[in-house]
PDB file of C-alpha atoms in Angstrom:
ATOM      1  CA  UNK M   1      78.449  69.399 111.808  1.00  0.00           C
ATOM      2  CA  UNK M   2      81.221  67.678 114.431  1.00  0.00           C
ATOM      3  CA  UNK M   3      82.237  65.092 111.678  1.00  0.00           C
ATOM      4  CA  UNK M   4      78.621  62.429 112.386  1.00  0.00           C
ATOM      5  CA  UNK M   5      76.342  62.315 109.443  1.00  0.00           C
ATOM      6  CA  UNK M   6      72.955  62.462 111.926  1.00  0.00           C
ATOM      7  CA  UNK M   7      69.959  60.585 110.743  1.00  0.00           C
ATOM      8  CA  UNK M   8      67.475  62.744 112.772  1.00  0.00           C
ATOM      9  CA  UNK M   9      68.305  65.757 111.717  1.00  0.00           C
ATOM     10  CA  UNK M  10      65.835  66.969 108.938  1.00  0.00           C
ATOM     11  CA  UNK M  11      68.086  69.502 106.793  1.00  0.00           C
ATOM     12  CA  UNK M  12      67.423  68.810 103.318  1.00  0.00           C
ATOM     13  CA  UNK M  13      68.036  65.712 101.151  1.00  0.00           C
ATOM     14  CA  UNK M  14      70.041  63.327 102.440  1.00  0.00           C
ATOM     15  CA  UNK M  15      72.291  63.445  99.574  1.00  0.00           C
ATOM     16  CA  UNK M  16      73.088  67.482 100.331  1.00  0.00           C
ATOM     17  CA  UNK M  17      73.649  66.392 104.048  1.00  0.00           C
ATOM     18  CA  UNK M  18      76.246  63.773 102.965  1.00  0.00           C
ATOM     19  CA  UNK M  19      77.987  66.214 100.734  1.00  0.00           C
ATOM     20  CA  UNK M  20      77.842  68.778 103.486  1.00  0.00           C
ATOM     21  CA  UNK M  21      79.641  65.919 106.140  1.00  0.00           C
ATOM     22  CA  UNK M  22      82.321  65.107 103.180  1.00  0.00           C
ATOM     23  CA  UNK M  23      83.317  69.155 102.845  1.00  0.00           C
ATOM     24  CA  UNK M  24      82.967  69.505 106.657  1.00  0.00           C
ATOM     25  CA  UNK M  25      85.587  66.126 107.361  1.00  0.00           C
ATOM     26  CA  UNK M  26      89.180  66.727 107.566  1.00  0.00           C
ATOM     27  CA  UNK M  27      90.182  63.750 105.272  1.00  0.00           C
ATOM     28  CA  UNK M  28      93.776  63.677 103.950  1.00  0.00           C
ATOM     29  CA  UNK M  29      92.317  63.241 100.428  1.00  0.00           C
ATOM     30  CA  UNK M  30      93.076  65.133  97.038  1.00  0.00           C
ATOM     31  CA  UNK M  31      90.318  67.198  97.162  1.00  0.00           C
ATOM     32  CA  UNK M  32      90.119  67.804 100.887  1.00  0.00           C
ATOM     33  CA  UNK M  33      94.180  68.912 101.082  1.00  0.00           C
ATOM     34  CA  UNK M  34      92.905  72.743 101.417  1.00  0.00           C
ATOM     35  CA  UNK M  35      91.398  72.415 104.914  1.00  0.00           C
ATOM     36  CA  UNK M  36      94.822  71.274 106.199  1.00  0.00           C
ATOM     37  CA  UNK M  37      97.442  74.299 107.073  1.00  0.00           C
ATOM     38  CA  UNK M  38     100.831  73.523 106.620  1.00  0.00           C
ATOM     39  CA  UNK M  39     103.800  75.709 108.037  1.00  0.00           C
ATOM     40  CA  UNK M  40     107.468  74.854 106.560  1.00  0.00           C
ATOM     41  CA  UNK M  41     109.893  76.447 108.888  1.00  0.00           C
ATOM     42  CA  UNK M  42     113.042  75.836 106.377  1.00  0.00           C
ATOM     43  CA  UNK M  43     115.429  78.203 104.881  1.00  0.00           C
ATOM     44  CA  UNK M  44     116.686  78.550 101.345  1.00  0.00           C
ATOM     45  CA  UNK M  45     115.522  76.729  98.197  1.00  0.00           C
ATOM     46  CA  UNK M  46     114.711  73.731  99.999  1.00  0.00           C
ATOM     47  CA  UNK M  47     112.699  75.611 102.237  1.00  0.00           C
ATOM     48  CA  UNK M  48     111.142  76.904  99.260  1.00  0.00           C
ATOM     49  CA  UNK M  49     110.840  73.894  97.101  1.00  0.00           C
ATOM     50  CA  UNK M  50     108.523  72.147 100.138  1.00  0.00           C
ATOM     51  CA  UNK M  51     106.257  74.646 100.428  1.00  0.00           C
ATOM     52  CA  UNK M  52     105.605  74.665  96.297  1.00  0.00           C
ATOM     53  CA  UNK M  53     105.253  70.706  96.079  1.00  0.00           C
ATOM     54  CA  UNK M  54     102.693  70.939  99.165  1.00  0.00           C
ATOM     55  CA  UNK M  55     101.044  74.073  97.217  1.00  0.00           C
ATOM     56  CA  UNK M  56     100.993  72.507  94.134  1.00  0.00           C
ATOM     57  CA  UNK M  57      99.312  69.652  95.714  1.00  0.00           C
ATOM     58  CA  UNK M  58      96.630  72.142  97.462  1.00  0.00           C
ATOM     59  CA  UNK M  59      97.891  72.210 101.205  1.00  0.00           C
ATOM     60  CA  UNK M  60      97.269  75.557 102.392  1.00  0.00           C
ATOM     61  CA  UNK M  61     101.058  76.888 103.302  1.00  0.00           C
ATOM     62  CA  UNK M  62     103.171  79.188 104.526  1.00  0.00           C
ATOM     63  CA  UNK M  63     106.585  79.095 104.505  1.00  0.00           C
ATOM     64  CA  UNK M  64     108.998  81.094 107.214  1.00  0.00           C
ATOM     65  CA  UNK M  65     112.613  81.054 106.297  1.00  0.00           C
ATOM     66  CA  UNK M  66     113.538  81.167 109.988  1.00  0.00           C
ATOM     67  CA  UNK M  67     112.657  80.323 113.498  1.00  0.00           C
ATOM     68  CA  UNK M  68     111.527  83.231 114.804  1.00  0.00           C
ATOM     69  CA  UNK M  69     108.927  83.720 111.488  1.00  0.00           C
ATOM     70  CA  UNK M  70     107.825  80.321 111.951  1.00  0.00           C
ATOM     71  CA  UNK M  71     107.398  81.270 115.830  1.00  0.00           C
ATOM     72  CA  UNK M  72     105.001  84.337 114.348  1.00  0.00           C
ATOM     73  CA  UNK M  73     103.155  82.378 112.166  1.00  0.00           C
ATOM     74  CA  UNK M  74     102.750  79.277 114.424  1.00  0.00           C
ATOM     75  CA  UNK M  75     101.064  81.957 116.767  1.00  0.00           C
ATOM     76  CA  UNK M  76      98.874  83.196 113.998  1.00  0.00           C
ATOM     77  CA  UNK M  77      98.288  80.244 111.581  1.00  0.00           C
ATOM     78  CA  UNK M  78      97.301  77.705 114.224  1.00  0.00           C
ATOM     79  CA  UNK M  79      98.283  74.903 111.745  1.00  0.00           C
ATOM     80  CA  UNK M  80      97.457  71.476 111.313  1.00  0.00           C
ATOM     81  CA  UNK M  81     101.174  70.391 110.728  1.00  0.00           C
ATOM     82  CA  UNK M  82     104.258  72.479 111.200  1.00  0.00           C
ATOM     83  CA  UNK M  83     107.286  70.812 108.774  1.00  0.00           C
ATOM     84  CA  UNK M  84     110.423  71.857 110.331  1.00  0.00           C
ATOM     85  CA  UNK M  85     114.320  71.500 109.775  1.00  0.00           C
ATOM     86  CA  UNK M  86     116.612  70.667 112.063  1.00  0.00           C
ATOM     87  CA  UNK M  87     119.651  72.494 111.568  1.00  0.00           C
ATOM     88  CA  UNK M  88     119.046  75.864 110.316  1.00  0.00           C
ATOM     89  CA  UNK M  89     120.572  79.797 111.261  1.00  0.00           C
ATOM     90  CA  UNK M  90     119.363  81.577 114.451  1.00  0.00           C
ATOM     91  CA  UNK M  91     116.641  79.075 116.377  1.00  0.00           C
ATOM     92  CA  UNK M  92     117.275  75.629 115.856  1.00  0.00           C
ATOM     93  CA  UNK M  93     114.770  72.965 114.483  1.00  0.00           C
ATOM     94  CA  UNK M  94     114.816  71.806 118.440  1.00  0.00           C
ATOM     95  CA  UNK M  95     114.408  75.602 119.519  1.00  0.00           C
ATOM     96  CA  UNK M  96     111.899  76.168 117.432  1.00  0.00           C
ATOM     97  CA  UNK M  97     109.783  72.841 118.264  1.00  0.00           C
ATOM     98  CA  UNK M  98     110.169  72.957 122.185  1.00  0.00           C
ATOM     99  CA  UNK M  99     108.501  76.591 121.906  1.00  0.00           C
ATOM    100  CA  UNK M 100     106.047  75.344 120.107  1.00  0.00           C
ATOM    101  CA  UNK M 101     105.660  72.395 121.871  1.00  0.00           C
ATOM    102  CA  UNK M 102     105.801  73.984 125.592  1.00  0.00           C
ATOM    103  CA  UNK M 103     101.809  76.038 123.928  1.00  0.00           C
ATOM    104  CA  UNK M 104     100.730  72.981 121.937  1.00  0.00           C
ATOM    105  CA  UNK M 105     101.565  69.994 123.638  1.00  0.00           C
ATOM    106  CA  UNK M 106      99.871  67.705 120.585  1.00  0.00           C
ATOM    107  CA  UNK M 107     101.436  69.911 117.381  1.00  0.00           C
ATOM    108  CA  UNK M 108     101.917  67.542 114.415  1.00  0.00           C
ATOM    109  CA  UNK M 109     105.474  68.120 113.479  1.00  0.00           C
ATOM    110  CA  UNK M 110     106.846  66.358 110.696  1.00  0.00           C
ATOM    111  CA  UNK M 111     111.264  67.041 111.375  1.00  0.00           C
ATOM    112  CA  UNK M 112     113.168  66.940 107.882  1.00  0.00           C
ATOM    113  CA  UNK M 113     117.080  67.335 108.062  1.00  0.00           C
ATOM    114  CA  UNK M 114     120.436  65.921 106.466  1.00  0.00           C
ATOM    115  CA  UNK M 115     121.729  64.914 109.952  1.00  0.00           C
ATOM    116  CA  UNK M 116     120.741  62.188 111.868  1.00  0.00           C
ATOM    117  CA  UNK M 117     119.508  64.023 114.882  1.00  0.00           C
ATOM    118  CA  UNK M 118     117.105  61.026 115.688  1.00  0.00           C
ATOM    119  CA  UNK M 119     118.323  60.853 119.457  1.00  0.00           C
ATOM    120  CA  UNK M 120     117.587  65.056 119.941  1.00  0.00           C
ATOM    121  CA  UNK M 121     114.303  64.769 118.114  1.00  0.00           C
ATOM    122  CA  UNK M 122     113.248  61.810 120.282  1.00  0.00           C
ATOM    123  CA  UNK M 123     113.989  63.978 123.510  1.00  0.00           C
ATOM    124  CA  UNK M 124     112.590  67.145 122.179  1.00  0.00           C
ATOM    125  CA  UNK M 125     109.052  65.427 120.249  1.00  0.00           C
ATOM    126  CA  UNK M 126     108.973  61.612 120.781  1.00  0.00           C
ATOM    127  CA  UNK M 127     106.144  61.343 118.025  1.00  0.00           C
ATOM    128  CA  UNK M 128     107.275  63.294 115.937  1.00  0.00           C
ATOM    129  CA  UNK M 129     108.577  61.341 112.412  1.00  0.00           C
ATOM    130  CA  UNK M 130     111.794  62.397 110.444  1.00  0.00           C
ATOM    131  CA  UNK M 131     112.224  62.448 106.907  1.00  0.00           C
ATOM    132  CA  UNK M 132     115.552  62.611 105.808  1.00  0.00           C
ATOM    133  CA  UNK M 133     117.494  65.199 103.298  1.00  0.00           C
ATOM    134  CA  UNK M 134     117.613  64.844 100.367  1.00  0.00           C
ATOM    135  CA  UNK M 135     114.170  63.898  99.552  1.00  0.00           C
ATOM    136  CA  UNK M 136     111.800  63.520  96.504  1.00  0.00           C
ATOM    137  CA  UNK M 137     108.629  65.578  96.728  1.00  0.00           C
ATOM    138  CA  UNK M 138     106.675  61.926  96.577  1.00  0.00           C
ATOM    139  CA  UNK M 139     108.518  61.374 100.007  1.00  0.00           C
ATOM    140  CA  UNK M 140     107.628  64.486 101.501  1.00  0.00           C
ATOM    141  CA  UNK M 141     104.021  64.068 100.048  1.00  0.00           C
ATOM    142  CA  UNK M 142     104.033  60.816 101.969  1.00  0.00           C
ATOM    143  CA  UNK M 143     105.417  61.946 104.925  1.00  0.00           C
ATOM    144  CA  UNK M 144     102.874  64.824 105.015  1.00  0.00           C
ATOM    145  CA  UNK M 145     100.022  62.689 104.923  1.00  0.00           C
ATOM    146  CA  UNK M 146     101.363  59.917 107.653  1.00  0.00           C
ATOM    147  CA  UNK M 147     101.656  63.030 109.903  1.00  0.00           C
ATOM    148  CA  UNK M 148      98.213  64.111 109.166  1.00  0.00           C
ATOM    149  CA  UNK M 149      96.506  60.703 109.141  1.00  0.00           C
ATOM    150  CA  UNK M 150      98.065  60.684 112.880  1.00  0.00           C
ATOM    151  CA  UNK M 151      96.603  63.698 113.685  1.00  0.00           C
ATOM    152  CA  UNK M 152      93.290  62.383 112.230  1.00  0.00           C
ATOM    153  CA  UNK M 153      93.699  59.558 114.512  1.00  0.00           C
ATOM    154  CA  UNK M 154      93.852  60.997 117.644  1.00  0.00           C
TER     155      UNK M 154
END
């Protein structure tokens, strides 16, 4: 199905055809969360403690502790929404997004950092949204989703 619940198609009872279009949709709802994949390219324990709150809520994840493992994974994962610090060791947050960028043009990012880089994010992904350190994993929840409803939108 390509996300239109079609009248004239005769494939069972309508109500298994609207369950079928609900699982097919890419809603940023509680029991949808699984169809999205989320990379956190973040190091350390708040690397870690994103990608368990966005687990725990039933995002498919993967976390890379470094820009060049988030490069890998981007490459494999394909994801719906990359989360990605700023300042980290090695690649930068910018490094790592203008690569990613430069073979996605339309990657969801969703920046987090403790700096207010908002003039270098701006040049690097103009629609890209910043949440700022330190967070609460409601805020990141909420971020997550306003970067995925965007994606939905477009």
């Amino acid at each position: 199905m390509n996300g239109t619940l079609e009248s004239d198609r005769d494939s069972g009872p309508l109500a298994g055809q609207w369950t079928q279009h609900k699982f097919d949709m890419k809603l940023v709802a509680p029991n949808n969360r699984r169809k999205f994949h989320v990379i956190i390219v973040a190091s350390g324990l708040g690397g870690a403690s994103a990608a368990a709150t966005l687990a725990e809520q039933g995002y498919n994840v993967f976390q890379a502790n470094d820009g060049r493992s988030g490069l890998s994974a981007f490459a494999a994962e394909q994801p719906d929404l990359v989360v990605l610090d700023f300042i980290m060791p090695g690649l930068s947050g910018a490094d790592v997004a203008s690569r990613m960028l430069s073979k996605q043009p339309d990657q969801a990012i969703l920046f987090v950092s403790g700096y207010s880089e908002t003039d270098s994010i701006r040049r690097i992904a103009p629609k890209a949204p910043l949440l700022t350190k330190p967070f609460r994993a409601d805020a990141l929840a909420k971020a997550v989703r306003g970067a995925l409803a965007r994606v939905e939108q477009a």
